[in-house]
Coordinates of C-alpha atoms in Angstrom, one line a residue:
Chain A
X152 CA 20.5 -2.7 3.7
X153 CA 22.7 -0.3 5.3
X154 CA 22.7 0.3 9.2
X155 CA 19.8 2.4 10.3
X156 CA 19.3 4.3 13.5
X157 CA 16.3 5.7 15.3
X158 CA 16.3 9.4 16.6
X159 CA 13.7 9.6 19.3
X160 CA 11.9 13.0 19.0
X161 CA 9.1 12.4 21.5
X162 CA 10.3 14.6 24.2
X163 CA 10.3 17.5 21.7
X164 CA 8.0 17.0 18.8
X165 CA 6.0 14.6 20.9
X166 CA 5.3 17.0 23.7
X167 CA 5.5 20.5 22.2
X168 CA 1.6 20.7 21.5
X169 CA 0.5 18.8 24.6
X170 CA -2.3 20.7 26.5
X171 CA -1.7 18.7 29.7
X172 CA 1.3 20.2 31.3
X173 CA 4.3 17.7 31.6
X174 CA 6.7 18.4 34.2
X175 CA 10.5 18.6 33.9
X176 CA 10.7 15.5 36.1
X177 CA 8.3 13.6 33.8
X178 CA 10.1 14.6 30.8
X179 CA 13.4 13.5 32.2
X180 CA 11.8 10.0 33.3
X181 CA 10.5 9.7 29.8
X182 CA 13.9 10.4 28.3
X183 CA 15.5 7.9 30.7
X184 CA 12.9 5.3 29.6
X185 CA 13.9 5.9 26.2
X186 CA 17.6 5.5 26.9
X187 CA 17.0 2.2 28.8
X188 CA 15.3 0.9 25.7
X189 CA 18.5 1.5 23.8
X190 CA 17.9 5.0 22.2
X191 CA 21.2 6.8 21.8
X192 CA 20.4 9.8 19.6
X193 CA 17.3 12.0 20.8
X194 CA 15.7 15.4 20.7
X195 CA 15.4 16.4 24.3
X196 CA 13.8 19.7 23.8
X197 CA 13.5 22.9 21.9
X198 CA 15.0 26.4 22.4
X199 CA 12.3 28.5 20.9
X200 CA 10.2 31.3 22.3
X201 CA 8.7 30.1 25.5
X202 CA 5.7 32.5 25.0
X203 CA 4.9 30.8 21.9
X204 CA 5.7 27.3 22.9
X205 CA 5.3 27.2 26.8
X206 CA 5.6 23.4 26.8
X207 CA 9.3 23.8 26.0
X208 CA 10.1 26.7 28.6
X209 CA 12.0 24.4 30.7
X210 CA 14.5 23.4 27.9
X211 CA 17.6 24.3 29.9
X212 CA 16.2 22.4 33.0
X213 CA 15.8 19.2 30.9
X214 CA 19.2 19.5 29.5
X215 CA 20.5 19.9 33.1
X216 CA 18.8 16.8 34.0
X217 CA 19.6 14.2 31.3
X218 CA 22.1 11.6 32.0
X219 CA 25.6 12.3 30.7
X220 CA 27.2 8.8 31.1
X221 CA 25.1 6.6 28.7
X222 CA 26.5 7.7 25.4
X223 CA 23.6 9.6 24.2
X224 CA 23.8 12.4 21.7
X225 CA 21.2 15.1 22.8
X226 CA 19.6 17.4 20.1
X227 CA 18.0 20.7 21.1
X228 CA 15.8 22.2 18.1
X229 CA 16.7 25.9 17.5
X230 CA 15.2 28.4 15.0
X231 CA 17.6 31.2 15.4
X232 CA 20.8 32.5 16.7
X233 CA 19.1 33.3 20.2
X234 CA 17.9 29.8 20.6
X235 CA 21.4 28.5 19.4
X236 CA 22.9 30.4 22.2
X237 CA 20.6 29.0 24.7
X238 CA 21.0 25.6 23.4
X239 CA 24.9 25.6 23.5
X240 CA 24.6 27.2 27.0
X241 CA 22.5 24.3 28.1
X242 CA 24.9 21.7 26.8
X243 CA 23.1 20.3 23.8
X244 CA 25.5 17.8 21.7
X245 CA 23.6 18.9 18.5
X246 CA 21.6 21.7 17.5
X247 CA 18.6 20.8 15.2
X248 CA 18.0 23.5 12.6
X249 CA 14.9 23.8 10.5
X250 CA 14.7 25.2 6.9
X251 CA 11.3 25.5 5.7
X252 CA 10.3 24.6 2.1
X253 CA 7.1 26.9 2.0
X254 CA 7.1 30.5 2.5
X255 CA 3.6 30.7 4.1
X256 CA 4.3 27.9 6.4
X257 CA 7.7 29.3 7.4
X258 CA 6.4 32.6 8.2
X259 CA 3.5 31.3 10.3
X260 CA 5.7 28.7 12.0
X261 CA 8.9 30.5 12.6
X262 CA 8.5 33.9 11.2
X263 CA 10.9 33.1 8.3
X264 CA 10.7 32.9 4.6
X265 CA 12.4 30.0 2.8
X266 CA 15.2 32.3 2.1
X267 CA 15.3 33.5 5.6
X268 CA 15.6 30.1 7.0
X269 CA 18.5 29.3 4.7
X270 CA 20.4 32.3 5.7
X271 CA 19.9 31.3 9.3
X272 CA 21.0 27.7 8.6
X273 CA 24.3 29.1 7.1
X274 CA 24.8 31.3 10.2
X275 CA 24.0 28.5 12.9
X276 CA 26.0 26.1 10.8
X277 CA 29.1 28.3 11.2
X278 CA 28.3 29.2 14.6
X279 CA 28.1 25.4 15.6
X280 CA 31.5 24.8 14.1
X281 CA 33.0 27.7 16.2
X282 CA 31.3 26.3 19.3
X283 CA 32.1 22.7 18.7
X284 CA 28.5 21.6 18.7
X285 CA 27.0 19.4 15.8
X286 CA 24.4 20.9 13.7
X287 CA 21.8 18.7 11.9
X288 CA 19.3 20.1 9.4
X289 CA 15.7 19.3 8.6
X290 CA 13.9 20.7 5.5
X291 CA 10.1 21.1 7.0
X292 CA 7.0 20.8 4.9
X293 CA 9.0 19.2 2.3
X294 CA 6.2 16.8 1.1
X295 CA 3.4 19.4 1.3
X296 CA 2.3 22.7 2.9
X297 CA -0.8 23.0 4.8
X298 CA -1.4 26.6 3.3
X299 CA 0.1 26.3 -0.1
X300 CA -0.4 22.7 -0.9
X301 CA 2.0 21.1 -3.2
X302 CA 5.7 21.7 -2.7
X303 CA 7.5 21.1 -6.1
X304 CA 10.3 18.8 -5.7
X305 CA 12.5 21.2 -7.6
X306 CA 12.1 23.6 -4.8
X307 CA 13.2 21.0 -2.3
X308 CA 16.1 20.3 -4.6
X309 CA 17.2 23.9 -4.8
X310 CA 17.0 24.3 -1.0
X311 CA 19.1 21.2 -0.4
X312 CA 21.6 22.5 -2.9
X313 CA 21.6 25.9 -1.2
X314 CA 22.0 24.3 2.4
X315 CA 24.7 22.0 1.3
X316 CA 27.2 25.0 1.1
X317 CA 27.3 24.4 4.7
X318 CA 27.0 20.7 5.4
X319 CA 25.8 19.6 8.7
X320 CA 26.0 16.1 10.6
X321 CA 22.9 14.8 8.5
X322 CA 20.2 16.2 6.3
X323 CA 16.5 15.5 6.8
X324 CA 13.3 15.9 4.7
X325 CA 10.3 16.1 6.9
X326 CA 6.6 15.4 6.0
X327 CA 5.5 18.1 8.8
X328 CA 1.9 17.7 8.2
X329 CA 1.8 14.0 7.2
X330 CA 0.6 14.2 3.4
X331 CA 3.6 12.3 1.9
X332 CA 3.4 8.9 0.0
X333 CA 6.0 6.3 -0.8
X334 CA 6.4 7.0 -4.3
X335 CA 7.2 10.8 -3.5
X336 CA 9.6 9.7 -0.7
X337 CA 11.5 7.6 -3.3
X338 CA 11.7 10.2 -5.7
X339 CA 12.7 12.9 -3.1
X340 CA 15.5 10.9 -1.7
X341 CA 16.9 10.0 -5.0
X342 CA 16.8 13.5 -6.0
X343 CA 18.6 14.8 -3.0
X344 CA 21.0 12.0 -2.4
X345 CA 23.4 13.2 -5.0
X346 CA 23.4 16.6 -3.5
X347 CA 23.9 15.5 -0.1
X348 CA 27.2 13.6 -1.0
X349 CA 28.7 12.2 2.3
X350 CA 26.0 13.7 4.5
X351 CA 23.9 11.1 5.9
X352 CA 20.1 11.3 5.1
X353 CA 17.4 11.4 7.8
X354 CA 13.6 11.3 7.3
X355 CA 10.9 12.8 9.5
X356 CA 7.5 11.4 9.2
X357 CA 4.1 12.2 10.7
X358 CA 1.6 9.6 10.3
X359 CA -1.3 11.9 10.0
X360 CA -2.7 10.0 7.1
X361 CA -1.6 6.6 7.8
X362 CA 1.2 6.9 5.4
X363 CA 4.1 7.3 7.8
X364 CA 5.3 3.7 8.2
X365 CA 5.0 3.1 4.6
X366 CA 7.1 6.1 4.0
X367 CA 9.7 4.8 6.5
X368 CA 9.8 1.6 4.5
X369 CA 10.4 3.4 1.3
X370 CA 13.2 5.4 3.0
X371 CA 15.0 2.4 4.3
X372 CA 14.9 1.1 0.8
X373 CA 16.7 4.0 -0.3
X374 CA 19.3 3.7 2.2
X375 CA 18.6 6.5 4.6
X376 CA 20.7 6.4 7.8
X377 CA 18.4 8.1 10.4
X378 CA 14.6 7.7 11.0
X379 CA 12.9 10.3 13.4
X380 CA 10.3 8.6 15.4
X381 CA 8.4 9.2 18.7
X382 CA 7.6 6.7 21.4
X383 CA 3.9 6.1 21.3
X384 CA 3.6 8.2 18.0
X385 CA 3.0 11.3 20.3
X386 CA 3.0 14.7 18.8
X387 CA 0.4 16.5 16.4
X388 CA -0.7 19.8 15.4
X389 CA -2.8 22.3 17.5
X390 CA -4.6 23.0 14.3
X391 CA -5.7 19.7 13.6
X392 CA -6.8 18.2 16.6
X393 CA -7.8 14.8 15.5
X394 CA -4.7 14.3 13.5
X395 CA -1.8 12.4 15.1
X396 CA 1.9 12.7 15.5
X397 CA 5.2 11.4 14.5
X398 CA 5.5 7.7 13.4
X399 CA 5.7 5.8 16.6
X400 CA 9.3 4.4 17.6
X401 CA 7.7 1.0 18.6
X402 CA 5.9 0.7 15.4
X403 CA 9.1 1.6 13.3
X404 CA 11.1 -0.8 15.3
X405 CA 8.6 -3.7 15.1
X406 CA 8.5 -3.5 11.3
X407 CA 12.2 -3.0 10.7
X408 CA 13.1 -5.9 13.2
X409 CA 10.8 -8.1 11.2
X410 CA 12.4 -7.0 8.1
X411 CA 15.8 -8.2 9.5
X412 CA 17.0 -4.6 10.4
X413 CA 18.6 -4.4 13.9
X414 CA 18.1 -1.0 15.6
X415 CA 19.7 -2.2 18.9
X416 CA 16.7 -1.2 20.7
X417 CA 14.5 -3.5 23.1
X418 CA 10.8 -3.5 21.7
X419 CA 9.2 -4.5 25.1
X420 CA 11.0 -1.5 26.8
X421 CA 10.0 0.9 24.1
X422 CA 6.5 -0.4 24.7
X423 CA 6.6 0.2 28.4
X424 CA 7.8 3.8 27.6
X425 CA 4.8 4.3 25.3
X426 CA 2.3 2.8 27.9
X427 CA 3.8 5.1 30.5
X428 CA 3.6 8.3 28.5
X429 CA 0.0 7.4 27.7
X430 CA -0.8 7.3 31.4
X431 CA 1.1 10.6 31.9
X432 CA -0.8 12.4 29.1
X433 CA -4.0 10.7 30.2
X434 CA -5.0 9.7 26.6
X435 CA -4.6 7.0 24.1
X436 CA -1.2 7.3 22.0
X437 CA -1.6 6.7 18.4
X438 CA 1.1 4.1 18.1
X439 CA -0.4 0.5 17.7
X440 CA 2.4 -2.0 18.4
X441 CA 2.0 -0.9 22.2
X442 CA -1.6 -2.0 22.0
X443 CA -1.1 -5.2 19.9
X444 CA 2.2 -6.5 21.1
X445 CA 5.1 -7.8 19.0
X446 CA 5.2 -11.0 17.2
X447 CA 3.6 -13.4 17.8
X448 CA 1.4 -12.2 20.5
X449 CA -0.6 -14.9 22.2
X450 CA -3.3 -12.3 23.0
X451 CA -4.0 -12.4 19.2
X452 CA -6.7 -15.0 17.9
X453 CA -9.0 -16.5 15.6
X454 CA -10.6 -14.0 13.3
X455 CA -11.9 -15.3 9.9
X456 CA -9.6 -14.2 7.0
Chain B
X46 CA 1.9 0.1 -12.5
X47 CA -1.2 -2.2 -13.3
X48 CA -4.7 -1.3 -12.7
X49 CA -5.6 -1.8 -9.1
X50 CA -9.2 -2.2 -7.6
X51 CA -10.4 -2.0 -4.2
X52 CA -12.5 -4.9 -2.6
X53 CA -14.5 -3.3 0.1
X54 CA -14.9 -5.7 3.2
X55 CA -16.3 -3.5 5.7
X56 CA -19.7 -4.9 5.7
X57 CA -18.4 -8.3 6.6
X58 CA -14.9 -8.3 8.1
X59 CA -15.5 -4.9 9.4
X60 CA -18.8 -5.8 11.3
X61 CA -18.4 -9.4 12.0
X62 CA -17.0 -8.8 15.6
X63 CA -18.9 -5.7 16.5
X64 CA -20.7 -6.0 19.8
X65 CA -23.1 -3.2 19.0
X66 CA -25.8 -4.8 16.9
X67 CA -25.9 -3.4 13.4
X68 CA -29.3 -3.6 11.8
X69 CA -29.8 -5.1 8.3
X70 CA -31.0 -1.6 7.3
X71 CA -27.7 0.0 8.6
X72 CA -25.8 -2.6 6.7
X73 CA -27.6 -1.8 3.5
X74 CA -27.2 2.1 4.0
X75 CA -23.5 1.3 4.6
X76 CA -23.3 -0.9 1.5
X77 CA -25.1 1.8 -0.5
X78 CA -22.7 4.5 0.8
X79 CA -19.8 2.5 -0.5
X80 CA -21.4 2.0 -3.9
X81 CA -22.0 5.7 -4.1
X82 CA -18.4 6.3 -3.5
X83 CA -17.4 4.0 -6.5
X84 CA -16.8 0.6 -4.9
X85 CA -17.8 -2.1 -7.4
X86 CA -16.6 -5.3 -5.8
X87 CA -17.7 -5.8 -2.1
X88 CA -18.0 -8.5 0.6
X89 CA -21.3 -8.0 1.6
X90 CA -21.7 -10.6 4.4
X91 CA -20.8 -14.1 5.5
X92 CA -22.7 -17.4 5.3
X93 CA -21.1 -18.9 8.5
X94 CA -22.8 -20.4 11.6
X95 CA -25.1 -17.8 13.0
X96 CA -24.7 -19.3 16.5
X97 CA -20.9 -18.6 16.3
X98 CA -21.1 -15.3 14.4
X99 CA -24.7 -13.8 15.1
X100 CA -23.6 -10.5 13.5
X101 CA -24.0 -12.2 10.1
X102 CA -27.2 -14.0 10.9
X103 CA -29.1 -11.7 8.4
X104 CA -26.8 -12.7 5.4
X105 CA -29.6 -13.5 3.3
X106 CA -31.5 -10.5 4.1
X107 CA -28.5 -8.3 3.3
X108 CA -28.2 -10.1 -0.1
X109 CA -31.9 -9.5 -0.7
X110 CA -31.6 -5.9 -0.1
X111 CA -28.6 -4.9 -2.0
X112 CA -29.0 -2.9 -5.3
X113 CA -28.7 -5.1 -8.4
X114 CA -28.5 -2.3 -11.0
X115 CA -25.3 -0.7 -10.3
X116 CA -22.7 -3.1 -11.8
X117 CA -21.6 -4.4 -8.2
X118 CA -20.2 -7.9 -7.7
X119 CA -21.3 -9.0 -4.3
X120 CA -19.1 -11.6 -2.3
X121 CA -20.5 -13.8 0.4
X122 CA -17.7 -15.3 2.7
X123 CA -18.3 -19.2 3.1
X124 CA -16.3 -21.8 4.8
X125 CA -18.0 -25.0 3.9
X126 CA -20.7 -26.4 1.5
X127 CA -23.6 -25.7 3.7
X128 CA -22.7 -21.8 3.6
X129 CA -22.0 -22.2 -0.1
X130 CA -25.6 -23.3 -0.7
X131 CA -27.0 -20.8 1.5
X132 CA -24.9 -18.1 -0.3
X133 CA -25.8 -19.2 -3.8
X134 CA -29.5 -19.3 -2.7
X135 CA -29.1 -15.7 -1.5
X136 CA -27.8 -14.8 -4.8
X137 CA -24.2 -13.8 -4.3
X138 CA -22.2 -13.2 -7.4
X139 CA -19.0 -14.6 -5.9
X140 CA -18.2 -17.0 -2.9
X141 CA -15.2 -16.1 -0.9
X142 CA -13.6 -19.2 0.3
X143 CA -10.8 -19.3 2.9
X144 CA -7.9 -21.9 3.1
X145 CA -5.9 -21.6 6.3
X146 CA -2.1 -21.5 6.6
X147 CA -2.1 -22.9 10.1
X148 CA -3.8 -26.0 11.6
X149 CA -4.3 -24.4 14.9
X150 CA -5.8 -21.4 13.6
X151 CA -7.9 -23.4 11.2
X152 CA -9.3 -25.5 13.8
X153 CA -10.1 -22.7 16.2
X154 CA -11.4 -20.4 13.6
X155 CA -13.4 -22.7 11.2
X156 CA -13.0 -26.2 12.4
X157 CA -10.6 -27.2 9.7
X158 CA -7.0 -28.2 9.4
X159 CA -5.0 -26.9 6.5
X160 CA -5.7 -30.1 4.6
X161 CA -9.3 -30.0 5.5
X162 CA -9.8 -26.4 4.2
X163 CA -7.8 -27.3 0.9
X164 CA -10.2 -30.2 0.3
X165 CA -13.2 -27.8 0.9
X166 CA -11.7 -25.2 -1.5
X167 CA -11.6 -27.9 -4.3
X168 CA -15.2 -29.0 -3.5
X169 CA -16.6 -25.4 -3.4
X170 CA -14.6 -24.6 -6.5
X171 CA -16.2 -27.2 -8.4
X172 CA -19.5 -26.4 -7.0
X173 CA -19.2 -22.9 -8.1
X174 CA -18.4 -23.7 -11.5
X175 CA -21.7 -25.9 -11.4
X176 CA -23.8 -23.4 -10.1
X177 CA -22.3 -20.6 -12.4
X178 CA -20.9 -18.4 -9.6
X179 CA -17.5 -17.0 -9.1
X180 CA -15.2 -18.4 -6.3
X181 CA -12.5 -16.5 -4.9
X182 CA -9.7 -17.7 -2.7
X183 CA -8.0 -16.3 0.5
X184 CA -5.3 -17.9 2.1
X185 CA -5.6 -16.8 5.8
X186 CA -3.1 -16.4 8.6
X187 CA -0.3 -16.4 5.7
X188 CA 1.9 -14.1 7.4
X189 CA 2.0 -15.4 10.9
X190 CA -0.4 -17.5 13.3
X191 CA -1.7 -16.1 16.5
X192 CA -1.1 -19.7 17.9
X193 CA 1.8 -21.1 16.1
X194 CA 3.7 -17.9 15.4
X195 CA 5.8 -18.1 12.2
X196 CA 4.3 -19.6 9.1
X197 CA 6.9 -20.8 6.8
X198 CA 6.8 -19.2 3.3
X199 CA 7.4 -22.8 2.1
X200 CA 4.1 -23.8 3.5
X201 CA 2.1 -20.9 2.0
X202 CA 3.8 -22.0 -1.5
X203 CA 2.6 -25.5 -1.0
X204 CA -0.8 -24.4 -0.2
X205 CA -1.0 -22.1 -3.3
X206 CA 0.3 -24.9 -5.4
X207 CA -2.4 -27.4 -4.1
X208 CA -5.2 -24.8 -4.6
X209 CA -4.2 -23.7 -8.0
X210 CA -5.4 -27.1 -9.3
X211 CA -8.8 -25.5 -9.0
X212 CA -8.2 -21.9 -9.9
X213 CA -10.6 -19.3 -8.7
X214 CA -11.4 -15.7 -9.8
X215 CA -8.5 -14.5 -7.8
X216 CA -6.0 -15.6 -5.1
X217 CA -5.3 -13.8 -2.0
X218 CA -2.9 -13.9 1.0
X219 CA -4.4 -12.6 4.2
X220 CA -2.4 -11.1 7.1
X221 CA -5.3 -12.1 9.4
X222 CA -3.5 -10.8 12.6
X223 CA -1.7 -8.0 11.2
X224 CA 1.9 -9.1 11.9
X225 CA 3.3 -8.9 8.2
X226 CA 6.0 -6.4 7.0
X227 CA 6.8 -5.2 3.6
X228 CA 9.8 -7.3 2.9
X229 CA 7.7 -10.3 3.7
X230 CA 5.0 -9.2 1.5
X231 CA 7.4 -8.7 -1.5
X232 CA 8.9 -12.2 -1.0
X233 CA 5.5 -14.0 -0.7
X234 CA 3.9 -12.3 -3.7
X235 CA 7.2 -13.1 -5.8
X236 CA 6.9 -16.7 -4.5
X237 CA 3.1 -17.2 -5.4
X238 CA 2.9 -15.2 -8.5
X239 CA 4.5 -17.9 -10.8
X240 CA 2.1 -20.6 -9.3
X241 CA -0.8 -18.4 -9.7
X242 CA -0.3 -17.9 -13.3
X243 CA -3.1 -15.8 -15.1
X244 CA -5.1 -15.8 -11.7
X245 CA -5.1 -12.2 -10.5
X246 CA -3.5 -11.7 -7.0
X247 CA -5.4 -10.0 -4.2
X248 CA -4.2 -8.9 -0.7
X249 CA -5.8 -8.6 2.5
X250 CA -4.1 -6.7 5.4
X251 CA -4.9 -5.8 8.9
X252 CA -3.3 -2.7 10.4
X253 CA -2.8 -4.2 13.7
X254 CA 0.8 -3.1 14.1
X255 CA 0.6 -0.3 11.8
X256 CA 2.3 -2.1 8.9
X257 CA -0.8 -2.6 6.8
X258 CA -0.5 0.4 4.5
X259 CA 3.2 -0.3 4.0
X260 CA 2.2 -3.7 3.0
X261 CA -0.3 -2.3 0.5
X262 CA 2.4 -0.2 -1.1
X263 CA 4.7 -3.1 -1.4
X264 CA 1.8 -5.2 -2.9
X265 CA 1.1 -2.5 -5.4
X266 CA 4.8 -2.4 -6.4
X267 CA 4.6 -6.2 -6.9
X268 CA 1.7 -5.7 -9.4
X269 CA -1.3 -7.0 -7.3
X270 CA -4.7 -6.4 -8.9
X271 CA -7.0 -6.3 -5.9
X272 CA -6.6 -4.8 -2.4
X273 CA -9.1 -5.8 0.3
X274 CA -9.8 -2.6 2.6
X275 CA -12.7 -1.7 4.8
X276 CA -14.4 1.9 5.2
X277 CA -13.0 3.3 8.3
X278 CA -10.5 0.6 8.9
X279 CA -13.3 -1.0 11.1
X280 CA -12.7 -4.9 11.9
X281 CA -10.7 -6.4 14.3
X282 CA -10.5 -9.6 16.6
X283 CA -12.4 -10.3 19.6
X284 CA -9.5 -11.8 21.3
X285 CA -7.4 -8.6 20.9
X286 CA -9.8 -5.9 21.8
X287 CA -7.2 -2.9 21.3
X288 CA -6.0 -4.2 18.1
X289 CA -7.5 -2.5 15.0
X290 CA -8.9 -3.8 11.8
X291 CA -8.6 -3.9 8.1
X292 CA -6.6 -1.2 6.5
X293 CA -9.0 1.7 5.9
X294 CA -10.2 2.0 2.4
X295 CA -10.0 5.7 2.5
X296 CA -6.4 5.5 3.8
X297 CA -5.5 3.3 1.0
X298 CA -7.2 5.3 -1.6
X299 CA -5.6 8.5 -0.2
X300 CA -2.1 7.0 -0.7
X301 CA -2.8 5.3 -4.0
X302 CA -4.2 8.5 -5.5
X303 CA -1.3 10.4 -4.5
X304 CA 0.9 7.9 -6.1
X305 CA -0.9 8.4 -9.2
X306 CA -3.1 5.2 -9.3
X307 CA -6.7 5.9 -10.0
X308 CA -9.1 3.5 -8.1
X309 CA -12.3 5.3 -9.7
X310 CA -13.5 6.1 -6.1
X311 CA -14.5 9.4 -4.6
X312 CA -12.5 10.2 -1.5
X313 CA -14.9 12.6 0.0
X314 CA -17.7 10.1 -0.3
X315 CA -15.5 7.4 1.3
X316 CA -14.8 9.6 4.2
X317 CA -18.3 10.4 4.6
X318 CA -18.9 6.6 4.6
X319 CA -16.4 6.3 7.5
X320 CA -17.9 9.0 9.5
X321 CA -21.3 7.6 9.0
X322 CA -20.2 4.2 10.3
X323 CA -18.3 5.8 13.0
X324 CA -21.7 7.3 14.2
X325 CA -23.4 3.9 14.0
X326 CA -20.8 2.1 15.8
X327 CA -20.5 4.9 18.4
X328 CA -17.0 4.7 18.6
X329 CA -13.8 6.2 16.7
X330 CA -12.8 4.2 13.9
X331 CA -9.1 3.4 13.2
X332 CA -8.7 5.0 9.8
X333 CA -7.1 8.2 9.7
X334 CA -7.7 10.1 6.4
X335 CA -11.4 10.4 7.5
X336 CA -9.9 12.5 10.5
X337 CA -7.2 14.3 8.7
X338 CA -8.8 15.0 5.4
X339 CA -7.3 14.7 2.1
X340 CA -4.3 16.8 0.5
X341 CA -4.1 19.7 1.1
X342 CA -6.3 20.2 4.1
X343 CA -6.6 23.9 5.1
X344 CA -7.4 22.6 8.7
X345 CA -3.7 21.5 9.0
X346 CA -1.3 24.0 9.9
X347 CA 1.9 25.3 11.4
X348 CA 3.7 22.7 13.6
X349 CA 7.5 23.2 13.7
X350 CA 9.3 20.5 11.7

């Protein structure tokens, strides 16, 4: 299997919906813990409307505080040119752009139809080249829409085809609401890979229905290069309060390590980071390896069969 | 893919370590809910030492109360001839037998070395033929031992080879402590399948490190016939209190249904059963589909990427 790299999204996707305010200092401490564990590409924040997402209002402050001497590529999520300008100004290494796979979802989430978001991608991709920053692309709600239900694979294929006229540094399909299953992952990746050409593939899974880790396994089998994950599996959706967030970085790391795939990340340090953010948030995180420990844990014992 | 069937183990593996006492009436109500959802093979209880596992002391009462007119095959777990006799007396359709893959685990869990447990299997398998009940076999701790760590695949292969001299109605490998990963599942199933011959394969996964559902997906890809799972994902180990239990039946059902595999089970009714047992136990169950709902859930919504 090819080299796989974790893209840590806990500081953005993980924290963007948290009701408990997380200070800029705490975010920076969290990011430093990720880096200490070995993370080298991470989504630090998002440059979206602070009135709509107050949790990310300190985006520029976060970027001003991240360490610059540790070989880390920092991603800032942007949804339009205004956010792009703020992100570049704040010194991100990459702008993380989002094209939606459903009109209803897109309009509710970012005020854009599918077509709008494709147009914005081309605009931001061009602007990124001009400003000398990298642009990565995520197709959101690719595995299903909370409002429209099924998202036809043919639509995802068409979107990818349209977007690849301005190739970014990678191309991701995102299961934003955690409905995807492994067979769907396999089929989608096989469909888009020929269209992506040399652009490496990334996947973004939420573990809302417990399929996220299985989807990661299916993705790795298809040779994806990057896997989005969040320390502790934090994240989630304000409209589905009992649903959990991204696949947990330490859970992905545990599985892939045991499968013989080296991510260059220290599991114990990642577990420490998960336990730390759990304390900060004041609630149990959904990730499981931080609770159960690695292999073999002497804390485990004697249960019949 | 071949026909797959769920084997519901919530009433045994799910409840055997619960501190909150669950009455016989509640167990029977739980079992009836499983059956109403479409479950047709289920582990109802275990006939083990009631001093060591008081939660299963009412095994005969449970068997006396289960409905007999709904085409359900009831399994009673047994670890020795004494338990076997009690189980047959109580009217089980199948005795679920356990051979251990680790001496240390076996001695602590059931007072048997690997060799002891293989000998007991041959004895119970013969006795089952004489008494006209089915005998199923589970190799426990096959993916790792809480005490010894790695369990070599060659040892599992040797155990299977020895056990297949008395073939049962199925053959399962169990990840008793939830350490297994998909590549290990694939390799193990490919190794034991030729030895099992016509005996259908079953898998038993715990989701302790979030790999259980991925392991189910890997197993289905290898053509296993039976998947153990518990409503709500209940179960767990008294020595690892934060670790969770079996893969949740409704989570397995969600994934396999979305992969086009029909288990003949009603997801909504299974979710109802998970919510019901959650109330009975007075704590959140680990399963996730009971919280998030099926596809597409209108409760889901608008989270960026």
